[in-house]
Coordinates of C-alpha atoms and ligand atoms in Angstrom, one line a residue:
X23 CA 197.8 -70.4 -114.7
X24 CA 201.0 -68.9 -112.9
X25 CA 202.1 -66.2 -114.8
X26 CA 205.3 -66.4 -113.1
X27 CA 206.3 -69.6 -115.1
X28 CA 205.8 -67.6 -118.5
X29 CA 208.3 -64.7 -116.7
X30 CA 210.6 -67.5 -116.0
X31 CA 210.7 -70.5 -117.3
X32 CA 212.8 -72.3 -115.4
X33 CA 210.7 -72.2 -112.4
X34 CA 208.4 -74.6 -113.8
X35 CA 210.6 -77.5 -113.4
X36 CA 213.3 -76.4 -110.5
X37 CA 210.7 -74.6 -107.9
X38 CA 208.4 -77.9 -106.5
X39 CA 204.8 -76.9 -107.6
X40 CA 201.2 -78.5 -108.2
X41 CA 198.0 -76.9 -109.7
X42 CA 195.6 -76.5 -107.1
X43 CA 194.4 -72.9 -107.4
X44 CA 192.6 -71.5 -110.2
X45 CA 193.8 -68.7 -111.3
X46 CA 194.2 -65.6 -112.1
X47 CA 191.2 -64.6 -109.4
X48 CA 189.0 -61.9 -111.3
X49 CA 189.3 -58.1 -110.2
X50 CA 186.1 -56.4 -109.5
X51 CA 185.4 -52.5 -109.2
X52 CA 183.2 -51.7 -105.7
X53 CA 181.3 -49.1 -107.5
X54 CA 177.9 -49.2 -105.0
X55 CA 180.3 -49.0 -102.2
X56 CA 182.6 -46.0 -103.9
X57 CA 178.9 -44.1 -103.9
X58 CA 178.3 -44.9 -100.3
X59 CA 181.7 -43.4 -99.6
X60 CA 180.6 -39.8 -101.4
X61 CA 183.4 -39.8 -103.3
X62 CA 186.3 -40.6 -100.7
X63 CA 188.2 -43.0 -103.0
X64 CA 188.4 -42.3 -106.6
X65 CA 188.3 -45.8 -107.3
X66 CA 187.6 -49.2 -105.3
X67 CA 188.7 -52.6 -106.4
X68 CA 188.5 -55.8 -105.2
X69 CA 190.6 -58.7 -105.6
X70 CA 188.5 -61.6 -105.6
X71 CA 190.8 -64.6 -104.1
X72 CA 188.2 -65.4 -102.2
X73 CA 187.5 -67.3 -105.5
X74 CA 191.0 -68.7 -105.6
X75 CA 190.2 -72.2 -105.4
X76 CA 187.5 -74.6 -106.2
X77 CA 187.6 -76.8 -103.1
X78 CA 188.9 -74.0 -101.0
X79 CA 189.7 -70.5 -101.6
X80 CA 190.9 -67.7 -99.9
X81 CA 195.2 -66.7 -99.7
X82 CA 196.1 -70.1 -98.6
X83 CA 195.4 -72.1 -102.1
X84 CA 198.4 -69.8 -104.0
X85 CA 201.0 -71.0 -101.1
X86 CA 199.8 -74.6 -100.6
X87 CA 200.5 -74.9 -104.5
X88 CA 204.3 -74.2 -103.9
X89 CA 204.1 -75.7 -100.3
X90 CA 202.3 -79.0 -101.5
X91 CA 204.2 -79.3 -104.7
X92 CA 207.1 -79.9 -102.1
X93 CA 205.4 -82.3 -100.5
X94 CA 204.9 -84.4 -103.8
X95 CA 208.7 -84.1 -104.2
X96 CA 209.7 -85.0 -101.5
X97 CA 207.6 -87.8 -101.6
X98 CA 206.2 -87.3 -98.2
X99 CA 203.1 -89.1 -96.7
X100 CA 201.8 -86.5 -94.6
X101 CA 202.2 -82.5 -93.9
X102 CA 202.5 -81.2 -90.3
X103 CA 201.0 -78.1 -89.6
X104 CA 200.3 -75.2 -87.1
X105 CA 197.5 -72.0 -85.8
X106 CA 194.5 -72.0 -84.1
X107 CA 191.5 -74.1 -83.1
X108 CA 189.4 -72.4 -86.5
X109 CA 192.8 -72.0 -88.6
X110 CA 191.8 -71.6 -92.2
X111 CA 194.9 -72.4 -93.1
X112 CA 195.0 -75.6 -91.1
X113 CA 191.7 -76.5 -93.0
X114 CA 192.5 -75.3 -96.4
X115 CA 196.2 -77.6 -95.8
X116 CA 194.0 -80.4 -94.7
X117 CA 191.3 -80.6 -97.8
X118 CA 194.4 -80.2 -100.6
X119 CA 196.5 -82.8 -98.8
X120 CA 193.7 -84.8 -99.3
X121 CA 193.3 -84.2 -102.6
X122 CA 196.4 -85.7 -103.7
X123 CA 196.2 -88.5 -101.2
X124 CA 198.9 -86.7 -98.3
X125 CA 197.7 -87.5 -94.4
X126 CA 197.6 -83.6 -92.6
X127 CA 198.5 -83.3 -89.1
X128 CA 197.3 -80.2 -87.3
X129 CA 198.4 -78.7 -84.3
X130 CA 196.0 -76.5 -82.6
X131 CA 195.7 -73.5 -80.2
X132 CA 192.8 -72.0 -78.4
X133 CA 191.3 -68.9 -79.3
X134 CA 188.2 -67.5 -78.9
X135 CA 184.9 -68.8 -80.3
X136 CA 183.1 -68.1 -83.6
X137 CA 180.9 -69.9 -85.9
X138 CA 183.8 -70.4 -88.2
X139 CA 185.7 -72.2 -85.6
X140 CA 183.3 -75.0 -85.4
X141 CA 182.9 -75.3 -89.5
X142 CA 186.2 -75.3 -90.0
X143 CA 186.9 -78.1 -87.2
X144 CA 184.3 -80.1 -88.8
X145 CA 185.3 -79.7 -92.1
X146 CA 188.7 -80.4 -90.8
X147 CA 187.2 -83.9 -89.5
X148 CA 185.6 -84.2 -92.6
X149 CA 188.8 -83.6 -94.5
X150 CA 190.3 -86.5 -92.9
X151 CA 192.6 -84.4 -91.0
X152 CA 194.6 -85.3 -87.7
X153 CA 193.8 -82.5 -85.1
X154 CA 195.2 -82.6 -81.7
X155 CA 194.5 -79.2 -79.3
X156 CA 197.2 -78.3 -77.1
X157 CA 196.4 -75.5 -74.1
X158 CA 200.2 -73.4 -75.6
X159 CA 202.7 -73.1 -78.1
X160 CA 205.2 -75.1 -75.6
X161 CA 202.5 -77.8 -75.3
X162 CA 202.2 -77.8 -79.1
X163 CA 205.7 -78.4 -79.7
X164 CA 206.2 -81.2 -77.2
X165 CA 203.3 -82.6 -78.8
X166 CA 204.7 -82.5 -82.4
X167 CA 208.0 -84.2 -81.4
X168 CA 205.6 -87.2 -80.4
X169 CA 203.2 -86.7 -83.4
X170 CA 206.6 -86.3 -85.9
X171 CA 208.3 -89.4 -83.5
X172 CA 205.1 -91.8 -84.5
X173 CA 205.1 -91.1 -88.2
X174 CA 208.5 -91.8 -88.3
X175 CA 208.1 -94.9 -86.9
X176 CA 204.5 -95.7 -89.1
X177 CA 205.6 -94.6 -92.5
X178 CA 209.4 -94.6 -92.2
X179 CA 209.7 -90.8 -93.1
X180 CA 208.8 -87.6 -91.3
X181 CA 205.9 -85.5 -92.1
X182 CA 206.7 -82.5 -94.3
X183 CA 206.4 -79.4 -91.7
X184 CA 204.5 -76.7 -93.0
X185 CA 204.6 -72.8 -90.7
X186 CA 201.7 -71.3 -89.2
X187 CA 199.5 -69.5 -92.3
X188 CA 202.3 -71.1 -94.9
X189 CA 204.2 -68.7 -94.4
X190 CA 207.1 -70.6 -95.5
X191 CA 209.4 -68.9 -98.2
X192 CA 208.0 -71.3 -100.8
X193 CA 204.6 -70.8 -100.0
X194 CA 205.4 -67.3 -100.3
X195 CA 206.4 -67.7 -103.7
X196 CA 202.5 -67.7 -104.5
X197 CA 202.1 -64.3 -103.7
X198 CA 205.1 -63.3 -106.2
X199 CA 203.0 -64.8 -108.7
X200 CA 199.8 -62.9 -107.8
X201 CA 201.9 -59.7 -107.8
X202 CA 202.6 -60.4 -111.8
X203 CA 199.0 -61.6 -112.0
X204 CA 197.7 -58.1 -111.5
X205 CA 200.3 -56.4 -113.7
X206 CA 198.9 -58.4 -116.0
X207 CA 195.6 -57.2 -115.3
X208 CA 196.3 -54.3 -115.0
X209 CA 197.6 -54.4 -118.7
X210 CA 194.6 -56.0 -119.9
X211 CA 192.7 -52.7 -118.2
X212 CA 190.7 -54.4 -115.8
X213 CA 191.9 -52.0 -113.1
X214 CA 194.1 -49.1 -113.3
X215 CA 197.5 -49.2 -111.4
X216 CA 196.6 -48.8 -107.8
X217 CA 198.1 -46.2 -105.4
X218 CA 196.8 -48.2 -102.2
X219 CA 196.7 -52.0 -101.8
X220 CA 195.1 -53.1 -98.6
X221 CA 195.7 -56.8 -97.2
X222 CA 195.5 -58.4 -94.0
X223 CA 199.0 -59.4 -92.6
X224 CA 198.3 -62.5 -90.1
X225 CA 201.8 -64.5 -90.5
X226 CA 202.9 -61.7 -92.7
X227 CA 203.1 -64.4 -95.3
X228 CA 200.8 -63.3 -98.2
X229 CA 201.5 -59.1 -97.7
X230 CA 206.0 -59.7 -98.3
X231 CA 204.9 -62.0 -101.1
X232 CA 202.9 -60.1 -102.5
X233 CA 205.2 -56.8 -101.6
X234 CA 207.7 -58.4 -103.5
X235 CA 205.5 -59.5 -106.5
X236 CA 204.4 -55.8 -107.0
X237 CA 208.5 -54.9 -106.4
X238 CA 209.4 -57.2 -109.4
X239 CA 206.4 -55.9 -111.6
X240 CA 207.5 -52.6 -111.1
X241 CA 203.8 -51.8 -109.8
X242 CA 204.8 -48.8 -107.1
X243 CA 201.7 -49.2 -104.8
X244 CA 201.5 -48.3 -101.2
X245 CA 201.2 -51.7 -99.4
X246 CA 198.7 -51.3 -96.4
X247 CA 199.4 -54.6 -94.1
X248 CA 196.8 -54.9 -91.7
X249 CA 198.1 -56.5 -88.4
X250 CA 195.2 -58.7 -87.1
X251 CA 197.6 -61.3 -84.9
X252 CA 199.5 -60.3 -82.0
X253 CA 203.0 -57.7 -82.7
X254 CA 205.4 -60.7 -82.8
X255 CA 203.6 -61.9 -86.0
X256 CA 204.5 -58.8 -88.2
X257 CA 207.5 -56.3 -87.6
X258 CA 209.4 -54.6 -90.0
X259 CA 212.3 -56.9 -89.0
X260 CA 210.3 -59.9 -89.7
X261 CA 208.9 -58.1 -93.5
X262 CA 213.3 -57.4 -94.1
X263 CA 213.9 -61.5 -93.1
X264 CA 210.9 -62.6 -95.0
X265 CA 211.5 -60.3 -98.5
X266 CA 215.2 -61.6 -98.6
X267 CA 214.6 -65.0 -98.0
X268 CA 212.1 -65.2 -100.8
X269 CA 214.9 -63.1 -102.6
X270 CA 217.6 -65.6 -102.2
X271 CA 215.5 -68.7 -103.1
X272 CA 214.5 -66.8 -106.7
X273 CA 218.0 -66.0 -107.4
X274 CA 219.7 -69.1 -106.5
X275 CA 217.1 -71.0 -108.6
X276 CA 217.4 -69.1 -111.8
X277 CA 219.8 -66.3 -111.6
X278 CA 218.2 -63.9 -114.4
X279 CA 215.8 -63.0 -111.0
X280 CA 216.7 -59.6 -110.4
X281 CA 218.2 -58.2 -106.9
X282 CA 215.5 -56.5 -105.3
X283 CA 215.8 -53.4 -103.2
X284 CA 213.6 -53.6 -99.9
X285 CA 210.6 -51.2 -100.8
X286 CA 211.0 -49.5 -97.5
X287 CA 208.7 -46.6 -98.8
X288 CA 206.0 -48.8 -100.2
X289 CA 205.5 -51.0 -96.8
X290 CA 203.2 -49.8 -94.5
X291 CA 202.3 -51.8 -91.0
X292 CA 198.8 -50.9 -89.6
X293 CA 198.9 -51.4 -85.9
X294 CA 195.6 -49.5 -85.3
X295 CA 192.9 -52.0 -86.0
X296 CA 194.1 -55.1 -84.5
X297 CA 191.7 -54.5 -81.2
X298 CA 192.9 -56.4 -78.2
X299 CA 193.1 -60.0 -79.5
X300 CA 193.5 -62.4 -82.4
X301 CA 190.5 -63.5 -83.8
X302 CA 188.4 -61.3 -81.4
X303 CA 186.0 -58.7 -83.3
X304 CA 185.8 -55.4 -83.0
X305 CA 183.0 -53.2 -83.3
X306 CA 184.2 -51.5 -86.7
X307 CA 185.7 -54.9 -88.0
X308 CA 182.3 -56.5 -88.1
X309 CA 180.7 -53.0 -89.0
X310 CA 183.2 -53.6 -91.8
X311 CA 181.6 -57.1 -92.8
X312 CA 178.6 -55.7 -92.9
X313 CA 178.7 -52.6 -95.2
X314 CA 180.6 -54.9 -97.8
X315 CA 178.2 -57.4 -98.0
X316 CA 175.2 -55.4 -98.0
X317 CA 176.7 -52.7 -100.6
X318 CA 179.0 -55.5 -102.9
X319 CA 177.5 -58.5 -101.6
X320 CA 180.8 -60.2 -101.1
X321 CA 181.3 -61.9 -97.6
X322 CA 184.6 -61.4 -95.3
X323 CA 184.6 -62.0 -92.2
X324 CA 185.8 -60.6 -88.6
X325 CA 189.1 -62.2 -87.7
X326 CA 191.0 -60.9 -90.7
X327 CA 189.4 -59.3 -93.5
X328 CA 186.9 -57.4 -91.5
X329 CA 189.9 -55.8 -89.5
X330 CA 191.5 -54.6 -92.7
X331 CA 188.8 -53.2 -94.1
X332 CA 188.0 -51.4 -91.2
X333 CA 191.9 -49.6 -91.7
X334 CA 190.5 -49.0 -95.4
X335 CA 187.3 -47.5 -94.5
X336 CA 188.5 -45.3 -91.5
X337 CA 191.2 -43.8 -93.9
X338 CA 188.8 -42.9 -96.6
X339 CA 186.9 -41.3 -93.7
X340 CA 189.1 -39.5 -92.9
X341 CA 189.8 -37.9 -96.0
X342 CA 193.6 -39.9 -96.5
X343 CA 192.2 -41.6 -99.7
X344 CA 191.2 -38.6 -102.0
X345 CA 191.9 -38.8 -105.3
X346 CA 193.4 -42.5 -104.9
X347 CA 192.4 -45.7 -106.9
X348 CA 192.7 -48.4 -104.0
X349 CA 192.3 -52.4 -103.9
X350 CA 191.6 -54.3 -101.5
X351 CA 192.9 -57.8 -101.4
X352 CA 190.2 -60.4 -100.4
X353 CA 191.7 -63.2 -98.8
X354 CA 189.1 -65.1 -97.3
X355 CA 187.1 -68.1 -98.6
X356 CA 183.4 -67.7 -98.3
X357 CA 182.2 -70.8 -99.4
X358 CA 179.7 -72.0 -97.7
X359 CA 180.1 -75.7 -96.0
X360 CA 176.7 -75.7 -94.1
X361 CA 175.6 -78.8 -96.3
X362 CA 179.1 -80.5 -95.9
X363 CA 178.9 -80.2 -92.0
X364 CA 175.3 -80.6 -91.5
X365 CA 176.3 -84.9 -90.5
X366 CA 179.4 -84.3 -89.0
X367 CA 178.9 -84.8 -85.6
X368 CA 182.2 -82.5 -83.1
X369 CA 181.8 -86.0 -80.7
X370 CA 184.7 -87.7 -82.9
X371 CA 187.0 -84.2 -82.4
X372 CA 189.6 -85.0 -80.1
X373 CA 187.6 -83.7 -76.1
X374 CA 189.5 -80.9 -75.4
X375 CA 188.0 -79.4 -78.8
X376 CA 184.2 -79.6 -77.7
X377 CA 184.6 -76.9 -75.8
X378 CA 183.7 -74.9 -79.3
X379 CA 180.4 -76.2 -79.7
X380 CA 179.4 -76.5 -76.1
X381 CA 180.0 -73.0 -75.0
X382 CA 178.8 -69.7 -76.6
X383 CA 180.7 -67.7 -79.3
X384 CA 182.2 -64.5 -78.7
X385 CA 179.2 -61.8 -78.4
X386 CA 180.0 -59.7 -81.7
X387 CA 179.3 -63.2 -83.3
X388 CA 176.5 -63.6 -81.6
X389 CA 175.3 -60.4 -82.6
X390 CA 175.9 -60.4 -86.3
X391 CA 175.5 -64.3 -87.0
X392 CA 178.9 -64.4 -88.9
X393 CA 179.0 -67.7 -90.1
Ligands
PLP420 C1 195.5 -66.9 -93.2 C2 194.7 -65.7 -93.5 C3 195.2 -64.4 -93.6 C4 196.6 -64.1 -93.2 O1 197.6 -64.5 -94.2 P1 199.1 -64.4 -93.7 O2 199.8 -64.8 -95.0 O3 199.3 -65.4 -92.6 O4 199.5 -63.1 -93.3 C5 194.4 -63.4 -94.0 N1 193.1 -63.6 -94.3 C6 192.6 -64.8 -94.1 C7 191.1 -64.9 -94.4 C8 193.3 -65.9 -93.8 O5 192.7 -67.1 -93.6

């Protein structure tokens, strides 16, 4: 249910949308993991969207809704989109497209190995999606304008594009909607108002979304975005661009939206747990995966999550979370696809992909066995 319908009606049939994610995701108090900080947070909640979705969880189901919805309208035949070799996002596009019968195009980069990479490439296979692996971003775009130039000419439209993460400003729109979700929660007192929210920031996508969701519900939390991508991929000018384009789209399609100040005081980029590279772990990321599972039993994992707990946990050791109710926001899915891969065999992946499953992956991988 999208609580941002029964806010504003209209929405429902002027913003392009389709039911894919099941929400709201529950909250969940970390109460074995508060003890094992002595007392360092006064309260520790989770937000489970890891349980977003029923085929696939994680951030991306709340965007594709907006993002797929779209699709349906315009009556496209396939989505195009964009990130690494082991993009969640590329898989989670892939296995809703299919659901409602859309061809997905993905356009890969390298980056370095993990278990995940290979499930999600299989899954990816599995999922009926088109992946082609191109060694740069200039590679990748000379290769969509021959991916989009075929489509054209086989189904006599272009493919929908869709941004790296989803990022677009209607995918965005999902996080606006979680924003009211947990003032509603919050009103039903299954968590207090929160003085510190925690998310990762990859393509910045799901933190202004969801910064401007908490905005509208008047919830005045600090927003902790963890950087775990490179510095192009969140800046404070990139978090103005993004919160006024989401802006703008609300207002012009029903103009009872209210004009939003920019939250300056309520944004917070972390810089400091990034490490050296996307999607390569660092020792307190993966230290990270393993205190929450073994204390909450809930898996995240080291590209994203991990890093941003890491900025949680390093902050309530160091004594800046006192006396603060804080939430972390889990946006990875953690189902497990071990059955669903077990047949697929990496030999029909396009060559330049094999590389994954016929070289080792990164040694803090190795180490934990982060699937
Ligand atoms: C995609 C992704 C993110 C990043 O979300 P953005 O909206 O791109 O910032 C965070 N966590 C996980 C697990 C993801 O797959």
């Amino acid at each position: 249910m999208n609580v941002l319908f029964e806010f504003f009606p209209s929405y429902r049939t002027k913003l392009p949308y389709v039911e894919l994610a099941d929400l709201p995701t529950p909250v969940q108090r970390m109460e074995r993991l508060e003890r094992e900080l002595g007392g360092a947070v006064e309260a520790l909640y989770v937000k489970r969207d890891d349980l977003s979705g029923e085929a696939y969880g994680g951030n991306k189901a709340r965007k594709l809704e907006f993002i797929l919805g779209e699709a349906l309208r315009n009556e496209a035949k396939a989505v195009m989109t964009f990130g690494a070799a082991g993009s969640n996002h590329a898989l989670a596009t892939a296995m809703y497209a299919r659901q409602l019968g859309l061809d997905c195009i993905s356009m890969l980069v390298p980056q370095p190995n993990a278990h995940y990479v290979r499930t999600n490439l299989l899954m990816g296979l599995r999922a009926g999606a088109e992946l082609h692996h191109h060694a740069n971003m200039p590679a990748v775009a000379l290769g969509s304008l021959w991916q989009l130039a075929r489509r054209r000419m086989r189904d006599g439209k272009l493919p929908l594009i869709v941004p790296p993460g989803g990022s677009s400003t209607l995918g965005m729109i999902g996080f606006v909607n979680a924003g009211l979700e947990l003032k509603r929660q919050i009103e039903q007192h299954l968590l207090p108002r929160p003085d510190v929210v925690y998310v990762a920031s990859g393509t910045m996508g799901t933190a202004i979304g969801l910064l401007s969701g908490l905005q509208l519900a008047g919830i005045r939390a600090q927003l902790m975005a963890v950087r775990v991508t490179d510095p192009p991929f969140t800046s404070m000018r990139k978090a103005h661009r993004f919160f006024r384009h989401i802006n703008q789209l609300l207002r012009a399609t029903d103009n009872t939206y209210p004009e939003l100040p920019f939250p300056e005081d309520y944004l917070v980029l972390r810089h400091d747990h990034y490490g050296s590279r996307y999607a390569l772990y660092t020792e307190e990321g993966v230290e990270a995966v393993r205190l929450v599972e073994a204390t909450e039993g809930v898996r995240i994992e080291g590209t994203y999550t991990g890093k941003t707990f890491a900025a949680l946990l390093a902050d309530a050791r160091a004594g800046l979370l006192k006396g603060k109710k804080v939430l972390f926001w889990n946006t990875y899915d953690s189902h497990d696809f071990s059955s669903e891969i077990a047949k697929v065999d990496y030999h029909a992946l396009p060559k330049s992909l094999h590389r994954y499953f016929e070289t080792d992956v990164q040694p803090l991988d190795r180490a934990t066995g982060l699937a």
